[in-house]
Amino acid sequence: MNKRKRDSWGSRLGIIMAVAGSAIGLGNFLRFPAKAAANGGGAFMIPYFISFLLLGIPLIWVEWTLGRYGGGFGHGTAPGIFHSVWRKNRFIKYFGVIGIFGPLVIFIYYTFIESWTLAFSYFALFGKYTALTDQVSMSNFLTAFQGLTKNQYFQGIGTAYLFFLITFIANIAVIYYGIKGGIEKLCKWALPTLFIFGLVLMMKVLFLGVPDAAKPDWNVSNGFGFLWNADFSSLFSAKVWLEAAGQIFFTLSVGIGTILTYASYLSKGDDVALSGLTAAATNEIAEVILGASIVIPAAFVFFGPNEMKSIVTSGIFNLGFVTMPLVLNKLPWPQIFGFFWFFLLFLAGITSSVSLAQPAVAFLEDEFDISRKKAVYILGIAAFILSQPVIFFLGRGVVDELDFWGGTFFLVVFALIETLLFAWVFGMDKAWDEIHRGADMRVPKIYKFIIKYVTPLFLFFILGSWFWQELMPKMSMQNIALADRPYILGTRIVLALLFIILALLVRIAWKRRSRQNLEGEK
Ligand code: PFF
C-alpha cells in the first residue's frame, strides 16, 4: 500500500455531483436525441430502458462498490482494484489497463470537441455567425473553423487551436487542484448552472408554437412527435439494441473506469447504493427530459419533417453546430440563446472530461507514489501530444476510430470483466454485503440474480453480435476511404503502443512494490 495520504471528497453531495457531472455530457444533449430519432423514436426507449435496468444500474453498483473497495487498499484504478479482488491471478491487473486506456482515449478527442463548444459560445455572444441563415453557410463556417476548408470566415485552424489550448489548460488546472479542491468545486457550480441553462432553453422550445403560419404542421407538438412517435418494427433490428446499450454505457460513463476512480476516494463506510442510483437518475433526467426537448423539437419547427430526416442522420456535430445555431438565429436574442446553448454544452463537456483525465493521474499517484502535481504534468504532456493528430487529421476519420475503440468497444469488454470479477470471483454473497456496507437503501433482491447472470449474459451477447457485425468489417477497413486508410492504420498503431506502454507501467509498478515489500520484511 502506498504511504501517501490519498485525496478524498468533501461531501456526499460532492461525489454525487461529480459522478452526475461525468455522466451528463455532450452525449446527453447531442448523441442521445440523434440516436433516438434515427433508431425508432419512442420505440428506441424500450431497449434503452431495458439496457438501463439490466446493464446501466448493475454496472453503477458494481463500479461504485469495487472503486470504494480498491480505494481501501490505496488503489484508484482498475489494475490495482482488480488485483485486490483477485490476488491469486497474476494477469488480471493487465485487463485493468483498459480502465486507464479507455478514459485517456476518449479524453483526447472529447476535449477537442468540447473546445468547439467554448469557441461557439464566444462566437454566439459576439454575433460572429448571427448573419448566417442557411445550412450551407453555417456548415462552411463550421468546417473552416475546424481547419477543414478555408473561406471568408476562417483562414486556418488558428482560432480552433487557441480555443483548444484554453480548454485543455482549463481541464488540466481543475485536475491539478485535486478531487475536493478541483473536480468537486467545479461540479458544484457547473451542474446547477447547466440545469438552469437547459431549463431555459427547454422552456423556450416549448413555447415556440407555430413560427410559420403558412406551415401549421411544423409545430412543437409535432416536433416532439417526430422524436417520440414509436416505430416498433425497429425492435426487430439487432443494431437498434446495440445502439441503445451503447448509449447507456456512454451516457452513464460506465464500463470505462472513471467511476471506479471517483469512488476510490470514498471511505469504507460511505454509502454507494443510494448515491450511485441518485447520480444515474440525475443523468437520466438530463438526458430524457432536457436532452430530448431541445435540439429535435426546435429544429423540427423550422425545418419540417422531410429535412429533419436528413438532419438527424447527418451526424451529431451537424445537429449541434449547424442546425442548432441556425434555429437560434431565427429567434429573438440569438446571441443570448446561442450562448446559453453552447455554454451549456461546454459545462456538460468539462465536467465529463475531467473525469476522463483523472484515472491516469490516479494511476501515477497511487502506483508510483508520485505527487499529484507531477502526475498532472505527465498526463498533461502525454495527452497534449496525443491530441495533435486528432486536431490536424480531423477530416480523416481519426475521431470515429478513437470513439469506436475507446468509447464503444472496450466499454463492453471492460464491463464484462468487472461484472464477472464482482459476481463470480469476489462472490455474489460477499459482493452483496459490500454494496450494503454503510448503504442508505436496500438494493432490490432481484439484482443479486441480475448482476450474477443477466448482466454478464447480456454483455456476452452484445460482444458476440459486435464481433460479427462490426469488428470484422472494422478490422478490414472495408468502409474507410482508400485515402484515409493510412491515417486509420496510424491511429491503431498509436493506440496499440499506448496500451503496451500502460501495461509495461503496470508491470514496473508491481515489480517495484514487491521489491519494496521484500525490503520491508528484512
Ligand atoms: N458520459 C459522457 C457523455 O454523456 O457525454 C461521456 C463520458 C464521460 C463517457 C466519461 C465516459 C466517461 F468515462
Coordinates of C-alpha atoms and ligand atoms in Angstrom, one line a residue:
M1 CA 0.0 0.0 0.0
N2 CA 1.3 3.4 -0.7
K3 CA 2.3 5.8 2.1
R4 CA 0.9 8.9 0.7
K5 CA -2.4 10.1 2.1
R6 CA -5.0 9.9 -0.7
D7 CA -7.3 12.7 -1.6
S8 CA -11.0 12.5 -0.7
W9 CA -14.4 14.0 -1.4
G10 CA -15.5 16.9 0.7
S11 CA -19.1 15.8 1.0
R12 CA -21.6 13.2 -0.2
L13 CA -23.3 15.7 -2.4
G14 CA -19.9 16.4 -3.9
I15 CA -19.3 13.0 -5.2
I16 CA -22.8 12.6 -6.5
M17 CA -22.5 15.9 -8.3
A18 CA -19.1 14.8 -9.7
V19 CA -20.4 11.5 -11.0
A20 CA -23.5 13.1 -12.4
G21 CA -21.2 15.7 -14.0
S22 CA -19.2 13.0 -15.6
A23 CA -22.3 11.3 -16.9
I24 CA -24.1 14.4 -18.1
G25 CA -22.1 15.4 -21.2
L26 CA -22.3 16.0 -24.9
G27 CA -23.8 12.5 -25.0
N28 CA -27.0 13.8 -23.3
F29 CA -27.7 16.8 -25.5
L30 CA -26.4 15.6 -28.9
R31 CA -25.8 11.9 -29.1
F32 CA -29.0 10.8 -27.4
P33 CA -31.5 12.8 -29.4
A34 CA -29.8 11.9 -32.6
K35 CA -29.7 8.2 -31.8
A36 CA -33.3 8.1 -30.6
A37 CA -34.6 9.9 -33.6
A38 CA -32.6 7.7 -36.0
N39 CA -33.5 4.4 -34.3
G40 CA -37.2 4.1 -34.0
G41 CA -38.1 7.2 -31.9
G42 CA -40.2 6.3 -29.0
A43 CA -39.6 2.6 -29.6
F44 CA -35.9 3.2 -29.0
M45 CA -36.8 3.9 -25.4
I46 CA -37.7 0.2 -24.9
P47 CA -34.2 -1.2 -25.5
Y48 CA -32.9 2.0 -23.9
F49 CA -34.7 1.4 -20.6
I50 CA -34.1 -2.3 -20.6
S51 CA -30.4 -1.6 -21.0
F52 CA -30.6 1.0 -18.3
L53 CA -32.2 -1.6 -15.9
L54 CA -30.1 -4.6 -16.8
L55 CA -26.7 -3.0 -17.7
G56 CA -26.6 0.6 -16.5
I57 CA -27.9 0.2 -12.9
P58 CA -26.0 -3.0 -12.2
L59 CA -22.7 -1.5 -13.5
I60 CA -23.2 1.6 -11.5
W61 CA -23.4 -0.5 -8.3
V62 CA -20.5 -2.8 -9.4
E63 CA -18.3 0.2 -10.1
W64 CA -19.1 2.3 -7.1
T65 CA -18.6 -0.7 -4.8
L66 CA -15.4 -2.0 -6.4
G67 CA -14.0 1.5 -6.5
R68 CA -14.6 2.1 -2.8
Y69 CA -13.2 -1.4 -2.1
G70 CA -10.0 -0.8 -4.1
G71 CA -9.6 2.7 -2.6
G72 CA -9.4 1.0 0.8
F73 CA -6.2 -0.7 -0.4
G74 CA -4.8 2.6 -1.8
H75 CA -5.8 1.8 -5.4
G76 CA -7.8 4.2 -7.5
T77 CA -7.6 2.5 -10.9
A78 CA -8.6 -0.9 -12.4
P79 CA -5.2 -2.6 -12.4
G80 CA -4.9 -2.3 -8.6
I81 CA -8.6 -2.7 -7.9
F82 CA -8.8 -5.9 -10.0
H83 CA -5.7 -7.2 -8.3
S84 CA -7.2 -6.5 -4.8
V85 CA -10.2 -8.6 -5.8
W86 CA -8.3 -11.5 -7.3
R87 CA -4.9 -11.6 -5.7
K88 CA -4.0 -15.1 -6.9
N89 CA -4.2 -14.2 -10.5
R90 CA -1.1 -12.6 -12.0
F91 CA -2.7 -11.5 -15.2
I92 CA -5.9 -9.8 -14.0
K93 CA -4.1 -6.4 -13.4
Y94 CA -3.3 -6.2 -17.2
F95 CA -7.0 -6.4 -18.0
G96 CA -7.3 -3.4 -15.7
V97 CA -5.2 -1.4 -18.1
I98 CA -8.3 -0.8 -20.2
G99 CA -9.6 1.3 -17.2
I100 CA -6.8 3.8 -17.8
F101 CA -6.5 3.4 -21.5
G102 CA -10.2 3.9 -22.3
P103 CA -10.7 7.2 -20.5
L104 CA -7.5 8.6 -21.9
V105 CA -8.5 7.8 -25.4
I106 CA -11.9 9.4 -25.0
F107 CA -10.2 12.4 -23.3
I108 CA -8.0 13.2 -26.3
Y109 CA -10.9 13.6 -28.7
Y110 CA -13.6 14.7 -26.2
T111 CA -11.6 17.8 -25.1
F112 CA -11.2 18.9 -28.7
I113 CA -14.9 18.8 -29.4
E114 CA -15.5 20.5 -26.0
S115 CA -13.3 23.3 -27.2
W116 CA -15.6 23.9 -30.1
T117 CA -18.5 24.5 -27.7
L118 CA -16.4 27.1 -25.9
A119 CA -15.5 28.8 -29.2
F120 CA -19.1 28.8 -30.3
S121 CA -20.2 30.3 -27.0
Y122 CA -17.9 33.1 -27.8
F123 CA -19.0 33.4 -31.4
A124 CA -22.6 33.4 -30.3
L125 CA -22.1 36.1 -27.7
F126 CA -20.3 38.3 -30.1
G127 CA -22.6 37.7 -33.0
K128 CA -19.9 36.1 -35.3
Y129 CA -22.4 33.9 -37.0
T130 CA -25.8 35.7 -36.5
A131 CA -25.8 36.8 -40.1
L132 CA -25.8 33.2 -41.4
T133 CA -29.2 31.9 -42.2
D134 CA -28.8 28.7 -44.3
Q135 CA -27.3 25.3 -43.8
V136 CA -24.6 25.8 -46.5
S137 CA -23.1 28.9 -45.0
M138 CA -23.3 27.7 -41.4
S139 CA -21.7 24.4 -42.4
N140 CA -19.0 26.4 -44.2
F141 CA -18.5 28.4 -41.1
L142 CA -18.0 25.2 -39.1
T143 CA -15.7 23.4 -41.5
A144 CA -13.5 26.5 -41.9
F145 CA -13.3 26.8 -38.1
Q146 CA -12.3 23.2 -37.8
G147 CA -9.5 23.8 -40.4
L148 CA -11.0 21.5 -42.9
T149 CA -11.6 24.3 -45.5
K150 CA -10.5 27.9 -46.0
N151 CA -13.1 30.6 -46.7
Q152 CA -14.1 34.1 -45.8
Y153 CA -14.9 33.0 -42.2
F154 CA -11.6 31.4 -41.2
Q155 CA -8.2 31.2 -43.0
G156 CA -6.8 28.3 -41.0
I157 CA -7.0 26.3 -37.8
G158 CA -5.6 29.1 -35.6
T159 CA -8.8 30.1 -33.8
A160 CA -9.8 26.5 -33.2
Y161 CA -6.3 25.8 -31.8
L162 CA -6.5 28.7 -29.5
F163 CA -9.8 27.6 -28.0
F164 CA -8.4 24.0 -27.8
L165 CA -5.4 25.4 -25.7
I166 CA -7.8 27.3 -23.4
T167 CA -10.0 24.2 -22.9
F168 CA -7.1 21.9 -22.4
I169 CA -5.4 24.1 -19.8
A170 CA -8.8 24.6 -18.0
N171 CA -9.1 20.8 -17.7
I172 CA -5.5 20.3 -16.5
A173 CA -6.0 23.2 -14.0
V174 CA -9.1 21.5 -12.5
I175 CA -7.3 18.2 -12.0
Y176 CA -4.3 20.0 -10.7
Y177 CA -6.4 21.2 -7.8
G178 CA -7.4 17.7 -6.9
I179 CA -10.6 15.8 -6.1
K180 CA -12.0 18.1 -3.5
G181 CA -10.3 21.4 -4.5
G182 CA -10.8 21.0 -8.2
I183 CA -13.3 18.5 -9.5
E184 CA -15.8 18.8 -6.7
K185 CA -15.7 22.6 -6.7
L186 CA -16.2 22.7 -10.4
C187 CA -19.1 20.3 -10.5
K188 CA -20.9 22.0 -7.6
W189 CA -21.4 25.2 -9.6
A190 CA -21.3 23.9 -13.1
L191 CA -24.0 21.3 -12.7
P192 CA -26.7 23.6 -11.3
T193 CA -25.8 26.2 -13.9
L194 CA -26.1 23.7 -16.7
F195 CA -29.5 22.7 -15.5
I196 CA -30.7 26.3 -15.4
F197 CA -29.5 26.9 -18.9
G198 CA -31.1 23.6 -20.0
L199 CA -34.4 24.5 -18.4
V200 CA -34.4 28.0 -20.0
L201 CA -33.7 26.5 -23.4
M202 CA -36.4 23.8 -23.0
M203 CA -39.0 26.5 -22.0
K204 CA -38.0 28.5 -25.0
V205 CA -38.6 25.5 -27.2
L206 CA -41.9 24.5 -25.6
F207 CA -43.2 28.0 -26.3
L208 CA -42.2 28.1 -29.9
G209 CA -45.7 27.4 -31.1
V210 CA -46.1 27.6 -34.9
P211 CA -43.4 30.1 -36.1
D212 CA -44.6 30.0 -39.7
A213 CA -48.4 30.4 -40.1
A214 CA -48.2 29.0 -43.7
K215 CA -46.9 25.7 -42.3
P216 CA -49.2 24.8 -39.4
D217 CA -47.9 21.3 -39.2
W218 CA -44.5 22.5 -38.4
N219 CA -45.3 23.0 -34.7
V220 CA -43.8 22.0 -31.4
S221 CA -46.0 19.1 -30.6
N222 CA -45.3 17.5 -34.0
G223 CA -41.6 18.2 -33.2
F224 CA -42.0 16.1 -30.1
G225 CA -43.9 13.6 -32.1
F226 CA -41.1 13.3 -34.6
L227 CA -38.8 12.2 -31.8
W228 CA -41.2 10.1 -29.7
N229 CA -43.7 8.5 -32.1
A230 CA -42.8 4.9 -32.0
D231 CA -41.7 2.7 -34.9
F232 CA -42.0 -0.7 -33.3
S233 CA -40.6 -2.5 -36.2
S234 CA -37.2 -1.1 -35.2
L235 CA -37.2 -3.5 -32.2
F236 CA -36.5 -6.4 -34.6
S237 CA -33.2 -4.9 -35.6
A238 CA -30.1 -6.0 -33.6
K239 CA -28.5 -2.7 -34.5
V240 CA -31.1 -0.7 -32.6
W241 CA -30.5 -2.8 -29.4
L242 CA -26.8 -2.4 -29.7
E243 CA -27.2 1.4 -30.2
A244 CA -29.4 1.6 -27.2
A245 CA -27.0 -0.4 -25.0
G246 CA -24.0 1.7 -26.3
Q247 CA -25.8 4.9 -25.4
I248 CA -26.5 3.7 -21.9
F249 CA -22.8 2.9 -21.4
F250 CA -21.6 6.2 -22.9
T251 CA -24.1 8.4 -21.1
L252 CA -23.7 6.9 -17.7
S253 CA -19.9 6.8 -18.0
V254 CA -19.9 3.2 -17.1
G255 CA -17.7 0.4 -18.3
I256 CA -14.7 2.6 -18.6
G257 CA -13.0 3.1 -15.2
T258 CA -13.9 6.7 -14.4
I259 CA -16.5 5.8 -11.7
L260 CA -14.1 3.3 -10.2
T261 CA -11.6 6.1 -9.8
Y262 CA -14.1 8.6 -8.4
A263 CA -15.5 6.0 -5.9
S264 CA -12.0 5.1 -4.8
Y265 CA -11.9 8.4 -2.9
L266 CA -14.8 7.4 -0.7
S267 CA -14.3 5.9 2.8
K268 CA -15.2 2.4 3.8
G269 CA -18.5 3.3 5.5
D270 CA -19.8 5.8 2.9
D271 CA -23.0 4.8 1.1
V272 CA -22.7 3.7 -2.5
A273 CA -26.1 2.2 -3.2
L274 CA -28.2 5.3 -3.0
S275 CA -25.5 7.7 -4.1
G276 CA -24.9 5.7 -7.3
L277 CA -28.6 5.5 -8.1
T278 CA -29.0 9.2 -7.5
A279 CA -26.2 10.2 -9.8
A280 CA -27.6 7.8 -12.5
A281 CA -31.2 9.2 -12.1
T282 CA -29.9 12.7 -12.4
N283 CA -28.2 11.8 -15.7
E284 CA -31.4 10.3 -17.0
I285 CA -33.4 13.4 -16.2
A286 CA -30.8 15.5 -18.0
E287 CA -30.9 13.1 -21.0
V288 CA -34.6 12.0 -21.4
I289 CA -36.1 15.3 -20.4
L290 CA -33.7 18.1 -21.2
G291 CA -31.7 16.4 -23.9
A292 CA -34.8 15.2 -25.8
S293 CA -36.7 18.5 -25.5
I294 CA -34.2 20.9 -27.1
V295 CA -32.5 20.1 -30.4
I296 CA -35.0 17.9 -32.2
P297 CA -38.3 19.7 -31.5
A298 CA -36.6 23.1 -32.0
A299 CA -35.2 22.0 -35.4
F300 CA -38.4 20.4 -36.5
V301 CA -40.5 23.6 -36.3
F302 CA -38.0 25.4 -38.6
F303 CA -37.0 22.6 -41.0
G304 CA -40.1 20.4 -41.1
P305 CA -40.4 16.6 -41.3
N306 CA -38.7 16.0 -44.6
E307 CA -35.5 17.9 -43.9
M308 CA -35.3 16.5 -40.4
K309 CA -34.8 13.0 -41.7
S310 CA -31.5 14.1 -43.3
I311 CA -30.6 16.3 -40.4
V312 CA -30.7 13.5 -37.8
T313 CA -28.6 11.2 -39.9
S314 CA -26.1 13.9 -40.8
G315 CA -24.2 13.4 -37.6
I316 CA -24.3 14.9 -34.2
F317 CA -21.8 17.7 -35.0
N318 CA -24.1 18.9 -37.7
L319 CA -27.0 18.8 -35.3
G320 CA -25.2 20.7 -32.6
F321 CA -23.1 23.1 -34.5
V322 CA -25.0 23.8 -37.7
T323 CA -28.7 23.1 -37.2
M324 CA -29.0 24.4 -33.6
P325 CA -27.3 27.8 -34.3
L326 CA -29.5 28.3 -37.4
V327 CA -32.6 27.6 -35.3
L328 CA -31.4 30.0 -32.6
N329 CA -30.7 32.7 -35.2
K330 CA -34.3 32.7 -36.1
L331 CA -35.4 33.5 -32.5
P332 CA -35.3 36.8 -30.7
W333 CA -32.0 37.4 -28.9
P334 CA -30.0 34.8 -30.8
Q335 CA -26.8 35.9 -29.1
I336 CA -28.0 35.2 -25.6
F337 CA -29.7 31.9 -26.5
G338 CA -26.8 30.8 -28.7
F339 CA -24.5 31.5 -25.7
F340 CA -26.8 29.5 -23.4
W341 CA -26.8 26.6 -25.8
F342 CA -23.1 26.4 -26.3
F343 CA -22.1 27.2 -22.8
L344 CA -24.4 24.5 -21.6
L345 CA -22.6 22.1 -23.8
F346 CA -19.2 23.4 -22.5
L347 CA -20.2 22.9 -18.9
A348 CA -21.6 19.5 -19.7
G349 CA -18.3 18.7 -21.5
I350 CA -15.8 19.9 -19.0
T351 CA -17.4 18.1 -16.0
S352 CA -17.1 14.9 -18.1
S353 CA -13.6 15.4 -19.5
V354 CA -12.0 16.0 -16.1
S355 CA -13.4 12.6 -15.1
L356 CA -11.7 11.1 -18.1
A357 CA -8.3 12.5 -17.2
Q358 CA -8.4 11.5 -13.5
P359 CA -7.8 7.8 -13.8
A360 CA -4.4 8.3 -15.5
V361 CA -3.5 10.8 -12.8
A362 CA -4.7 8.5 -10.0
F363 CA -2.7 5.6 -11.5
L364 CA 0.6 7.6 -11.5
E365 CA -0.1 8.9 -8.0
D366 CA -1.2 5.6 -6.4
E367 CA 1.1 3.1 -8.1
F368 CA 4.2 5.2 -8.5
D369 CA 3.9 7.2 -5.3
I370 CA 4.5 10.5 -7.0
S371 CA 2.9 13.8 -6.2
R372 CA -0.4 14.9 -7.8
K373 CA 1.4 17.9 -9.3
K374 CA 3.9 15.7 -11.1
A375 CA 1.3 13.2 -12.2
V376 CA -0.8 16.0 -13.7
Y377 CA 2.3 17.3 -15.6
I378 CA 3.0 13.9 -17.0
L379 CA -0.6 13.4 -18.0
G380 CA -0.8 16.9 -19.5
I381 CA 2.2 16.4 -21.7
A382 CA 1.2 12.9 -22.9
A383 CA -2.4 13.9 -23.6
F384 CA -1.4 17.1 -25.3
I385 CA 0.9 15.2 -27.7
L386 CA -1.8 12.6 -28.4
S387 CA -4.3 15.2 -29.1
Q388 CA -2.4 16.6 -32.1
P389 CA -3.4 14.0 -34.7
V390 CA -7.0 14.4 -33.6
I391 CA -6.8 18.2 -34.4
F392 CA -4.8 18.0 -37.6
F393 CA -6.3 14.9 -39.1
L394 CA -9.9 15.6 -38.1
G395 CA -11.2 15.0 -41.7
R396 CA -9.5 11.6 -41.9
G397 CA -11.8 9.8 -39.5
V398 CA -9.5 9.7 -36.6
V399 CA -12.2 10.8 -34.1
D400 CA -14.5 8.0 -35.3
E401 CA -11.8 5.5 -34.9
L402 CA -10.9 6.6 -31.3
D403 CA -14.6 6.7 -30.5
F404 CA -15.0 3.1 -31.7
W405 CA -12.2 1.7 -29.6
G406 CA -12.3 4.0 -26.6
G407 CA -15.9 4.9 -26.5
T408 CA -17.7 1.8 -27.7
F409 CA -15.8 -1.5 -28.0
F410 CA -13.7 -1.5 -24.9
L411 CA -16.5 -0.3 -22.7
V412 CA -18.3 -3.6 -23.2
V413 CA -15.2 -5.7 -22.7
F414 CA -14.3 -3.9 -19.6
A415 CA -17.8 -4.1 -18.2
L416 CA -17.9 -7.8 -18.7
I417 CA -14.6 -8.3 -16.9
E418 CA -15.6 -6.2 -13.9
T419 CA -19.0 -7.8 -13.6
L420 CA -17.5 -11.3 -13.7
L421 CA -14.9 -10.3 -11.2
F422 CA -17.5 -8.9 -8.9
A423 CA -20.1 -11.6 -9.1
W424 CA -18.0 -14.7 -9.6
V425 CA -14.6 -14.1 -8.2
F426 CA -15.4 -11.8 -5.3
G427 CA -18.5 -13.8 -5.0
M428 CA -22.1 -12.6 -5.0
D429 CA -22.7 -13.0 -1.3
K430 CA -19.7 -11.0 -0.3
A431 CA -20.4 -8.5 -3.1
W432 CA -23.9 -8.1 -1.8
D433 CA -22.6 -7.3 1.7
E434 CA -20.1 -4.9 0.2
I435 CA -22.7 -3.0 -1.7
H436 CA -24.7 -2.6 1.5
R437 CA -21.9 -1.6 3.8
G438 CA -23.0 1.9 5.0
A439 CA -25.8 1.9 2.5
D440 CA -28.8 4.2 2.8
M441 CA -31.1 1.8 0.8
R442 CA -31.6 -1.9 0.3
V443 CA -31.0 -2.9 -3.3
P444 CA -33.9 -5.0 -4.6
K445 CA -33.1 -8.6 -4.2
I446 CA -33.7 -9.4 -7.8
Y447 CA -30.4 -7.5 -8.6
K448 CA -28.5 -10.3 -7.0
F449 CA -29.7 -12.5 -9.8
I450 CA -29.4 -9.8 -12.4
I451 CA -25.8 -9.0 -11.6
K452 CA -24.8 -12.6 -11.4
Y453 CA -26.5 -13.9 -14.6
V454 CA -28.4 -11.4 -16.6
T455 CA -25.8 -8.6 -16.9
P456 CA -22.9 -10.9 -18.0
L457 CA -25.1 -12.8 -20.5
F458 CA -26.4 -9.5 -21.9
L459 CA -22.8 -8.3 -22.3
F460 CA -21.7 -11.6 -23.9
F461 CA -24.5 -11.3 -26.3
I462 CA -23.6 -7.7 -27.2
L463 CA -19.9 -8.7 -27.7
G464 CA -20.9 -11.6 -29.8
S465 CA -23.1 -9.6 -32.2
W466 CA -20.5 -6.9 -32.4
F467 CA -17.9 -9.4 -33.3
W468 CA -19.7 -10.3 -36.4
Q469 CA -21.4 -7.2 -37.3
E470 CA -18.9 -4.5 -36.6
L471 CA -15.5 -5.8 -35.6
M472 CA -14.8 -7.8 -38.7
P473 CA -15.6 -5.1 -41.2
K474 CA -13.9 -2.6 -39.0
M475 CA -10.6 -4.6 -38.9
S476 CA -10.5 -4.9 -42.6
M477 CA -11.3 -1.2 -43.0
Q478 CA -14.0 -2.0 -45.6
N479 CA -15.9 1.1 -45.1
I480 CA -13.0 3.5 -45.0
A481 CA -11.9 5.6 -48.0
L482 CA -8.7 4.4 -49.5
A483 CA -7.0 7.8 -48.9
D484 CA -7.9 7.7 -45.2
R485 CA -6.6 4.2 -44.5
P486 CA -3.0 5.2 -43.7
Y487 CA -4.4 7.6 -41.0
I488 CA -6.6 5.0 -39.5
L489 CA -3.8 2.4 -39.5
G490 CA -1.5 5.1 -37.9
T491 CA -4.2 5.7 -35.2
R492 CA -4.4 2.0 -34.5
I493 CA -0.6 1.7 -34.1
V494 CA -0.5 4.6 -31.7
L495 CA -3.4 3.1 -29.7
A496 CA -1.6 -0.3 -29.6
L497 CA 1.6 1.4 -28.4
L498 CA -0.3 3.3 -25.8
F499 CA -1.8 0.2 -24.5
I500 CA 1.6 -1.6 -24.4
I501 CA 3.2 1.3 -22.5
L502 CA 0.5 1.3 -19.9
A503 CA 0.8 -2.4 -19.5
L504 CA 4.5 -2.0 -19.0
L505 CA 4.0 0.7 -16.4
V506 CA 1.7 -1.7 -14.5
R507 CA 4.4 -4.4 -14.6
I508 CA 7.0 -1.9 -13.4
A509 CA 4.8 -0.7 -10.6
W510 CA 4.1 -4.2 -9.4
K511 CA 7.8 -5.2 -9.6
R512 CA 8.7 -2.1 -7.6
R513 CA 6.1 -2.9 -5.0
S514 CA 7.1 -6.5 -4.5
R515 CA 10.8 -5.3 -4.1
Q516 CA 9.7 -2.7 -1.5
N517 CA 7.7 -5.3 0.4
L518 CA 10.7 -7.7 0.4
E519 CA 12.9 -4.9 1.7
G520 CA 10.3 -4.0 4.3
E521 CA 10.3 -7.6 5.6
K522 CA 14.1 -7.7 6.0
Ligands
PFF1 N1 -21.0 10.5 -20.2 C1 -20.4 11.4 -21.0 C2 -21.4 12.0 -22.0 O1 -22.6 11.6 -22.0 O2 -21.1 12.8 -22.8 C3 -19.2 10.9 -21.8 C4 -18.3 10.1 -21.0 C5 -17.6 10.7 -19.9 C6 -18.0 8.8 -21.2 C7 -16.8 10.0 -19.1 C8 -17.2 8.0 -20.4 C9 -16.6 8.7 -19.3 F1 -15.8 8.0 -18.6

